[in-house]
């Protein structure tokens, strides 16, 4: 029986006392010593659970979460019990740690945190720089639970960057970098090359890397240099990996052909929306090839096809239905919001589009909102339940002349969606984006509304 944190409410209260950079007004404010020492110390205290399970490690500016979910789905379809660690969560904290799609039960999560409690308190008493952060604690919980449940393989999504992210204590079987664009520049650097070097920090000697970065790009050249320096290998999208995309005939889903050095997949059918998912699927399939080559999985091609057809990635161009349709997408960088607008132009051509927008104030609001407002007839500016989220008034000021003729400021996200649906009309479409926190809140409220109606 637990001596310190007897149940989830107690554990949740305790987590509330832990440094959590995700909940700070500006990401990275007052950063402690930035290295892997706190994570390594915590893992050592737990007798290194991160070494007990073969792992796949994924980072990237865009697509890392989708790719992690897809890879976990594919390895599961091939008969492997698969752990998945992702962040942030959309609705519930437990979503971050799952086995075969089932989130860790809160009583188990409380027990995992309680197991760390003596060490956490010892380090906290030793000084703030020694005490593990919220994300470091969650990373250790994931590794510990995967070891406890004897999973066959664990898929880890990097939280931020790569080189100094707490997940980088892994010794993975395969790594992937899905994309590199400007993000968190005050932490990762203000050039593509600098950010690529940070993300390239997950590359390990002798471990294959799959790159979704455009072949020949600045980011790709940096990654190729790191691979050469550390003695790894690389498969690159547009070079060793080819993908051909086409929308489904009925507009519902996508069709792909993917070719890797080891296998060709023709006529893959996915019930996902968005051209961008083609890159994520290709990277996941290439990682699956490497896992098979390293004797971690035996690929069942029929099962993989079925799994891709059923794959679901919450909060990524997700259509919740209704009239008008409610589309959720966590795009929150200038590149990803521009890409989202292009996808919406193709999917909902000719329909009146209304955007519900929240953005973290440490983002480049003008550039992010420019992508989200492209092609919109009206906008509802709101806020998410995060200290980092800008107010509607701050968004209004930041957007300036980019705003459409019809703009509504509504701080409550639920009410913001209602206003947007009225503005769109039954023949239009409502798009919620700019913040994963906003997407999660709207998704949770919408699901509760549909279940009660």
Coordinates of C-alpha atoms in Angstrom, one line a residue:
X1 CA 0.0 0.0 0.0
X2 CA 1.2 3.5 -0.8
X3 CA 2.7 5.4 2.1
X4 CA 2.8 8.8 0.5
X5 CA 0.2 9.2 -2.4
X6 CA -2.6 6.7 -1.6
X7 CA -4.8 7.6 -4.6
X8 CA -5.0 9.6 -7.8
X9 CA -6.4 12.8 -6.2
X10 CA -3.4 12.9 -3.8
X11 CA -1.0 12.2 -6.7
X12 CA -2.6 14.9 -8.8
X13 CA -2.3 17.4 -6.0
X14 CA 1.4 16.5 -5.6
X15 CA 2.0 17.0 -9.3
X16 CA 0.5 20.4 -8.9
X17 CA 3.5 21.3 -6.7
X18 CA 6.1 20.2 -9.4
X19 CA 7.7 22.6 -11.9
X20 CA 5.7 22.3 -15.1
X21 CA 7.0 24.4 -18.0
X22 CA 4.0 23.5 -20.1
X23 CA 1.8 25.5 -17.8
X24 CA 4.0 28.6 -17.5
X25 CA 3.0 31.9 -19.1
X26 CA 5.9 31.6 -21.5
X27 CA 7.4 28.2 -22.3
X28 CA 10.8 27.9 -20.8
X29 CA 10.5 30.8 -18.3
X30 CA 13.0 30.3 -15.5
X31 CA 14.4 27.2 -17.0
X32 CA 16.4 25.1 -14.5
X33 CA 19.8 23.7 -15.5
X34 CA 19.1 22.3 -18.9
X35 CA 20.6 18.8 -19.3
X36 CA 19.6 15.2 -18.8
X37 CA 21.0 14.8 -15.3
X38 CA 17.6 15.0 -13.5
X39 CA 16.1 12.4 -15.8
X40 CA 19.1 10.1 -15.6
X41 CA 19.1 10.3 -11.8
X42 CA 15.4 9.5 -11.6
X43 CA 15.8 6.6 -14.1
X44 CA 18.7 5.2 -12.0
X45 CA 16.6 5.4 -8.9
X46 CA 14.0 3.3 -10.7
X47 CA 16.7 0.8 -11.9
X48 CA 16.6 2.1 -15.4
X49 CA 13.2 1.1 -16.8
X50 CA 14.1 2.9 -20.1
X51 CA 16.6 0.2 -20.8
X52 CA 14.2 -2.7 -20.3
X53 CA 12.0 -2.3 -23.4
X54 CA 13.1 -1.8 -27.1
X55 CA 12.2 1.7 -28.2
X56 CA 11.5 3.9 -31.2
X57 CA 12.2 7.6 -30.7
X58 CA 10.5 10.4 -32.8
X59 CA 10.9 14.2 -33.0
X60 CA 10.0 16.9 -35.5
X61 CA 8.4 20.3 -35.6
X62 CA 5.2 18.8 -37.3
X63 CA 4.0 15.3 -37.5
X64 CA 5.9 13.7 -34.6
X65 CA 2.7 12.9 -32.6
X66 CA 0.8 11.5 -35.6
X67 CA 3.8 9.4 -36.6
X68 CA 4.2 8.0 -33.1
X69 CA 0.6 7.1 -33.0
X70 CA 0.7 5.5 -36.5
X71 CA 3.9 3.5 -35.7
X72 CA 2.3 2.2 -32.4
X73 CA -0.8 1.2 -34.4
X74 CA 1.3 -0.6 -37.0
X75 CA 3.5 -2.5 -34.5
X76 CA 0.4 -3.5 -32.6
X77 CA -1.2 -4.8 -35.8
X78 CA 1.9 -7.1 -36.2
X79 CA 1.2 -8.7 -32.8
X80 CA 3.5 -6.6 -30.6
X81 CA 2.2 -5.2 -27.3
X82 CA 3.2 -1.6 -27.8
X83 CA 3.6 1.3 -25.4
X84 CA 3.1 4.8 -26.5
X85 CA 4.3 8.0 -24.8
X86 CA 3.1 11.3 -26.3
X87 CA 2.5 14.9 -25.3
X88 CA 0.6 17.1 -24.7
X89 CA -2.6 15.3 -24.0
X90 CA -5.9 16.5 -25.5
X91 CA -8.4 15.7 -22.8
X92 CA -7.0 13.7 -20.0
X93 CA -3.4 13.5 -18.6
X94 CA -3.6 9.6 -18.7
X95 CA -3.7 9.8 -22.5
X96 CA 0.1 10.5 -22.6
X97 CA 0.9 7.0 -21.6
X98 CA -0.9 4.1 -23.2
X99 CA -0.5 0.4 -24.1
X100 CA -2.2 -0.9 -27.2
X101 CA -4.3 2.3 -27.3
X102 CA -5.5 2.0 -23.7
X103 CA -4.4 4.9 -21.4
X104 CA -2.7 4.2 -18.1
X105 CA -5.4 3.9 -15.4
X106 CA -5.2 6.8 -12.9
X107 CA -4.7 4.4 -9.9
X108 CA -1.7 2.9 -11.7
X109 CA -0.4 6.4 -12.5
X110 CA -0.7 7.4 -8.9
X111 CA 1.3 4.3 -7.9
X112 CA 4.0 5.0 -10.4
X113 CA 4.4 8.6 -9.1
X114 CA 4.4 7.3 -5.5
X115 CA 7.2 5.0 -6.4
X116 CA 9.3 8.0 -7.3
X117 CA 8.2 10.0 -4.2
X118 CA 11.1 9.4 -1.9
X119 CA 13.6 10.4 -4.6
X120 CA 11.6 13.4 -5.7
X121 CA 11.4 14.8 -2.2
X122 CA 15.1 14.1 -1.6
X123 CA 16.0 16.0 -4.7
X124 CA 13.6 18.8 -3.9
X125 CA 15.2 19.2 -0.5
X126 CA 18.6 19.3 -2.2
X127 CA 17.6 22.4 -4.2
X128 CA 15.3 23.3 -7.1
X129 CA 17.9 22.5 -9.8
X130 CA 18.1 18.9 -8.6
X131 CA 14.3 18.2 -8.5
X132 CA 12.8 16.5 -11.6
X133 CA 10.2 18.5 -13.5
X134 CA 6.6 17.4 -14.4
X135 CA 7.7 16.2 -17.9
X136 CA 10.7 14.3 -16.5
X137 CA 8.4 12.6 -14.0
X138 CA 5.9 11.6 -16.7
X139 CA 8.7 10.2 -18.9
X140 CA 9.9 8.0 -16.0
X141 CA 6.3 6.9 -15.3
X142 CA 6.0 5.8 -18.9
X143 CA 9.2 3.8 -19.0
X144 CA 8.4 2.3 -15.6
X145 CA 4.8 1.2 -16.6
X146 CA 6.0 -0.2 -19.9
X147 CA 8.6 -2.3 -18.1
X148 CA 6.1 -3.4 -15.5
X149 CA 3.6 -4.5 -18.1
X150 CA 6.3 -6.3 -20.2
X151 CA 5.5 -4.5 -23.4
X152 CA 7.3 -5.7 -26.5
X153 CA 8.1 -2.2 -27.9
X154 CA 7.7 1.4 -26.7
X155 CA 7.2 4.4 -29.0
X156 CA 8.3 7.7 -27.5
X157 CA 7.5 11.2 -28.9
X158 CA 9.9 13.9 -27.9
X159 CA 8.4 16.7 -25.9
X160 CA 10.5 19.6 -27.1
X161 CA 13.6 19.7 -29.4
X162 CA 15.5 16.5 -28.9
X163 CA 19.0 16.8 -27.7
X164 CA 18.1 17.9 -24.2
X165 CA 14.6 16.4 -24.0
X166 CA 14.1 13.9 -21.2
X167 CA 13.2 11.2 -23.6
X168 CA 16.7 11.4 -25.0
X169 CA 18.0 9.0 -22.3
X170 CA 16.7 6.2 -24.5
X171 CA 18.9 3.8 -26.5
X172 CA 16.4 3.2 -29.3
X173 CA 16.2 0.7 -32.1
X174 CA 15.3 3.4 -34.6
X175 CA 14.8 7.2 -34.6
X176 CA 12.8 9.6 -36.8
X177 CA 12.8 13.3 -37.4
X178 CA 9.5 14.1 -39.2
X179 CA 10.1 17.8 -40.1
X180 CA 12.0 20.9 -39.1
X181 CA 10.7 24.4 -39.2
X182 CA 10.9 27.5 -36.9
X183 CA 9.4 26.9 -33.5
X184 CA 10.3 27.8 -29.9
X185 CA 13.1 29.9 -31.3
X186 CA 13.9 31.4 -27.8
X187 CA 14.8 27.9 -26.7
X188 CA 15.9 25.9 -29.8
X189 CA 17.6 28.6 -31.9
X190 CA 16.4 31.1 -34.5
X191 CA 17.5 29.3 -37.6
X192 CA 16.5 26.1 -39.3
X193 CA 20.0 24.8 -39.0
X194 CA 20.1 25.4 -35.2
X195 CA 16.7 23.7 -34.7
X196 CA 17.8 20.8 -36.9
X197 CA 20.9 20.4 -34.7
X198 CA 18.8 20.3 -31.6
X199 CA 16.4 17.7 -33.0
X200 CA 19.3 15.8 -34.5
X201 CA 20.5 15.3 -30.9
X202 CA 18.4 12.1 -30.8
X203 CA 20.5 10.5 -33.5
X204 CA 22.6 7.7 -32.0
X205 CA 25.7 5.7 -33.2
X206 CA 24.6 2.6 -35.2
X207 CA 20.9 3.5 -35.0
X208 CA 19.0 4.1 -38.2
X209 CA 17.3 7.5 -38.7
X210 CA 14.3 8.1 -40.9
X211 CA 14.0 11.7 -42.0
X212 CA 10.8 13.3 -43.3
X213 CA 12.6 16.5 -44.0
X214 CA 12.6 17.6 -47.7
X215 CA 15.7 16.1 -49.4
X216 CA 18.3 18.8 -50.1
X217 CA 16.8 21.2 -47.6
X218 CA 18.9 23.0 -45.0
X219 CA 17.5 20.7 -42.3
X220 CA 18.2 17.6 -44.3
X221 CA 21.8 18.7 -44.9
X222 CA 22.3 19.2 -41.1
X223 CA 20.9 15.8 -40.3
X224 CA 23.0 14.1 -42.9
X225 CA 26.1 15.7 -41.3
X226 CA 25.2 14.5 -37.8
X227 CA 24.5 11.0 -39.1
X228 CA 28.0 10.9 -40.7
X229 CA 29.6 12.3 -37.6
X230 CA 28.0 9.8 -35.1
X231 CA 28.1 6.8 -37.4
X232 CA 24.4 6.2 -38.0
X233 CA 22.5 5.6 -41.2
X234 CA 19.7 7.6 -42.8
X235 CA 16.6 7.0 -45.0
X236 CA 15.3 10.3 -46.4
X237 CA 11.9 11.1 -47.8
X238 CA 12.4 12.0 -51.5
X239 CA 15.5 10.0 -51.7
X240 CA 15.4 6.4 -50.2
X241 CA 11.7 6.8 -49.4
X242 CA 9.0 7.7 -52.0
X243 CA 5.4 8.5 -51.4
X244 CA 2.6 9.2 -53.9
X245 CA -0.6 10.8 -52.6
X246 CA -4.0 11.2 -54.0
X247 CA -7.3 12.0 -52.3
X248 CA -10.0 9.4 -52.1
X249 CA -12.6 9.5 -54.8
X250 CA -15.3 10.3 -52.3
X251 CA -13.2 13.0 -50.5
X252 CA -13.2 10.9 -47.4
X253 CA -9.6 9.8 -46.6
X254 CA -6.4 9.5 -48.6
X255 CA -4.8 7.0 -50.9
X256 CA -1.0 6.3 -50.9
X257 CA 1.7 4.4 -52.5
X258 CA 4.9 4.2 -50.4
X259 CA 8.2 2.8 -51.3
X260 CA 11.1 2.1 -49.0
X261 CA 14.4 0.4 -49.7
X262 CA 12.9 -2.8 -48.4
X263 CA 9.2 -2.8 -49.4
X264 CA 6.6 -1.3 -51.7
X265 CA 3.1 -0.5 -50.5
X266 CA 0.6 0.2 -53.3
X267 CA -3.0 1.5 -52.9
X268 CA -2.9 2.0 -49.2
X269 CA -6.3 3.4 -48.1
X270 CA -6.6 5.6 -45.0
X271 CA -9.5 7.2 -43.3
X272 CA -7.4 10.2 -42.4
X273 CA -7.7 13.7 -43.9
X274 CA -4.8 15.7 -45.2
X275 CA -1.9 15.5 -47.6
X276 CA 0.5 16.0 -44.7
X277 CA -0.4 12.6 -43.3
X278 CA 1.2 11.0 -46.3
X279 CA 4.6 12.0 -45.0
X280 CA 3.8 10.7 -41.5
X281 CA 2.6 7.3 -42.9
X282 CA 5.7 7.0 -45.0
X283 CA 8.0 7.7 -42.1
X284 CA 6.1 5.2 -39.8
X285 CA 6.3 2.5 -42.5
X286 CA 10.0 3.1 -42.9
X287 CA 10.5 2.9 -39.2
X288 CA 8.6 -0.4 -39.2
X289 CA 11.0 -1.8 -41.8
X290 CA 13.9 -0.9 -39.6
X291 CA 12.3 -2.6 -36.6
X292 CA 11.8 -5.7 -38.6
X293 CA 15.4 -5.6 -39.8
X294 CA 16.5 -5.4 -36.2
X295 CA 14.3 -8.4 -35.2
X296 CA 11.8 -6.3 -33.2
X297 CA 8.8 -7.1 -35.3
X298 CA 7.6 -9.4 -38.1
X299 CA 5.6 -7.4 -40.6
X300 CA 2.1 -8.8 -41.5
X301 CA 1.3 -6.8 -44.7
X302 CA -2.4 -7.6 -44.6
X303 CA -2.7 -6.6 -40.9
X304 CA -0.8 -3.4 -41.6
X305 CA -3.2 -2.4 -44.4
X306 CA -6.2 -3.0 -42.2
X307 CA -4.6 -1.1 -39.4
X308 CA -3.8 1.9 -41.6
X309 CA -7.4 1.9 -42.8
X310 CA -8.7 2.1 -39.3
X311 CA -6.0 4.5 -38.0
X312 CA -7.3 7.5 -36.1
X313 CA -5.2 10.5 -35.0
X314 CA -7.2 12.7 -32.6
X315 CA -6.9 16.5 -33.0
X316 CA -5.1 16.3 -36.4
X317 CA -7.5 17.5 -39.1
X318 CA -10.2 15.6 -37.2
X319 CA -13.8 15.9 -38.4
X320 CA -16.2 15.6 -35.5
X321 CA -19.2 15.9 -37.9
X322 CA -22.3 17.9 -37.5
X323 CA -23.9 20.6 -39.6
X324 CA -21.8 22.5 -40.2
X325 CA -18.8 20.1 -39.8
X326 CA -16.5 20.8 -36.9
X327 CA -12.9 20.3 -37.8
X328 CA -10.2 20.2 -35.1
X329 CA -6.5 20.6 -35.9
X330 CA -3.7 21.4 -33.4
X331 CA -1.6 23.5 -36.0
X332 CA 0.3 26.2 -34.0
X333 CA 3.3 27.2 -36.1
X334 CA 3.3 29.4 -39.2
X335 CA 4.2 26.5 -41.5
X336 CA 1.6 24.1 -40.0
X337 CA -1.2 26.8 -40.1
X338 CA -0.4 27.6 -43.8
X339 CA -0.5 23.9 -44.6
X340 CA -3.8 23.5 -42.7
X341 CA -5.4 26.3 -44.8
X342 CA -4.2 24.6 -48.0
X343 CA -5.8 21.3 -46.9
X344 CA -9.0 23.0 -46.0
X345 CA -9.1 24.8 -49.4
X346 CA -9.0 21.4 -51.1
X347 CA -11.4 19.5 -48.7
X348 CA -14.0 22.2 -48.3
X349 CA -13.8 24.2 -51.5
X350 CA -16.6 26.7 -51.9
X351 CA -17.9 26.4 -48.3
X352 CA -18.0 29.3 -45.9
X353 CA -15.2 28.8 -43.4
X354 CA -15.2 30.2 -39.9
X355 CA -12.2 29.8 -37.7
X356 CA -12.1 29.5 -33.9
X357 CA -8.6 30.5 -32.8
X358 CA -6.5 30.4 -29.6
X359 CA -2.7 30.9 -29.7
X360 CA 0.0 30.9 -27.0
X361 CA 1.3 34.4 -26.4
X362 CA 4.9 33.2 -26.8
X363 CA 4.2 32.3 -30.5
X364 CA 4.6 34.7 -33.4
X365 CA 0.9 35.5 -33.3
X366 CA 0.8 37.5 -36.5
X367 CA 2.4 34.7 -38.6
X368 CA 0.4 31.9 -37.0
X369 CA -2.9 33.7 -37.3
X370 CA -2.1 34.7 -40.9
X371 CA -2.1 31.0 -41.8
X372 CA -5.3 30.3 -39.9
X373 CA -7.2 33.2 -41.4
X374 CA -6.3 32.5 -45.0
X375 CA -9.6 31.7 -46.8
X376 CA -11.8 32.3 -43.8
X377 CA -15.0 34.4 -44.0
X378 CA -15.1 35.1 -40.3
X379 CA -13.1 34.5 -37.1
X380 CA -13.9 33.9 -33.4
X381 CA -11.0 34.7 -31.2
X382 CA -10.9 32.9 -27.9
X383 CA -8.5 31.5 -25.3
X384 CA -7.5 28.1 -24.0
X385 CA -7.2 27.1 -20.3
X386 CA -3.4 27.5 -20.3
X387 CA -1.5 30.4 -18.7
X388 CA 0.4 30.7 -22.0
X389 CA -2.8 31.3 -24.0
X390 CA -3.2 34.9 -25.3
X391 CA -6.4 36.7 -24.6
X392 CA -8.9 37.4 -27.4
X393 CA -7.9 41.0 -27.2
X394 CA -4.2 40.2 -27.6
X395 CA -5.0 38.1 -30.6
X396 CA -7.1 40.9 -32.1
X397 CA -4.2 43.4 -31.6
X398 CA -1.6 40.9 -32.9
X399 CA -3.6 40.1 -36.1
X400 CA -4.1 43.7 -37.1
X401 CA -5.1 44.1 -40.8
X402 CA -5.1 40.3 -41.3
X403 CA -8.6 40.0 -39.7
X404 CA -11.6 39.3 -41.9
X405 CA -14.6 41.7 -41.9
X406 CA -16.5 39.6 -39.3
X407 CA -14.6 39.1 -36.1
X408 CA -16.0 38.1 -32.7
X409 CA -14.1 38.0 -29.4
X410 CA -15.4 35.3 -27.1
X411 CA -13.2 34.1 -24.2
X412 CA -15.2 30.9 -23.5
X413 CA -14.2 28.2 -26.0
X414 CA -17.6 26.4 -25.9
X415 CA -19.5 29.6 -26.6
X416 CA -16.9 30.5 -29.3
X417 CA -17.8 27.3 -31.2
X418 CA -21.5 28.0 -30.9
X419 CA -21.0 31.5 -32.3
X420 CA -18.8 30.1 -35.1
X421 CA -21.4 27.5 -36.1
X422 CA -24.1 30.3 -36.3
X423 CA -21.7 32.4 -38.5
X424 CA -20.9 29.4 -40.8
X425 CA -24.4 28.2 -41.3
X426 CA -25.3 24.6 -42.0
X427 CA -23.5 24.7 -45.4
X428 CA -20.3 26.1 -44.0
X429 CA -17.5 24.6 -42.0
X430 CA -16.0 25.5 -38.6
X431 CA -12.3 25.0 -38.0
X432 CA -10.8 25.0 -34.4
X433 CA -7.1 25.5 -34.4
X434 CA -4.0 27.4 -33.1
X435 CA -3.6 25.5 -29.9
X436 CA -3.7 21.8 -28.8
X437 CA -5.1 23.0 -25.5
X438 CA -8.0 24.6 -27.3
X439 CA -8.5 21.6 -29.5
X440 CA -8.6 19.3 -26.4
X441 CA -11.1 21.5 -24.6
X442 CA -13.5 21.7 -27.6
X443 CA -13.1 18.0 -28.3
X444 CA -14.0 17.2 -24.7
X445 CA -17.0 19.5 -24.6
X446 CA -18.3 18.3 -28.0
X447 CA -18.0 14.7 -27.0
X448 CA -19.9 15.4 -23.8
X449 CA -22.6 17.3 -25.7
X450 CA -23.1 14.5 -28.2
X451 CA -23.2 11.8 -25.5
X452 CA -25.9 13.8 -23.6
X453 CA -28.0 14.7 -26.5

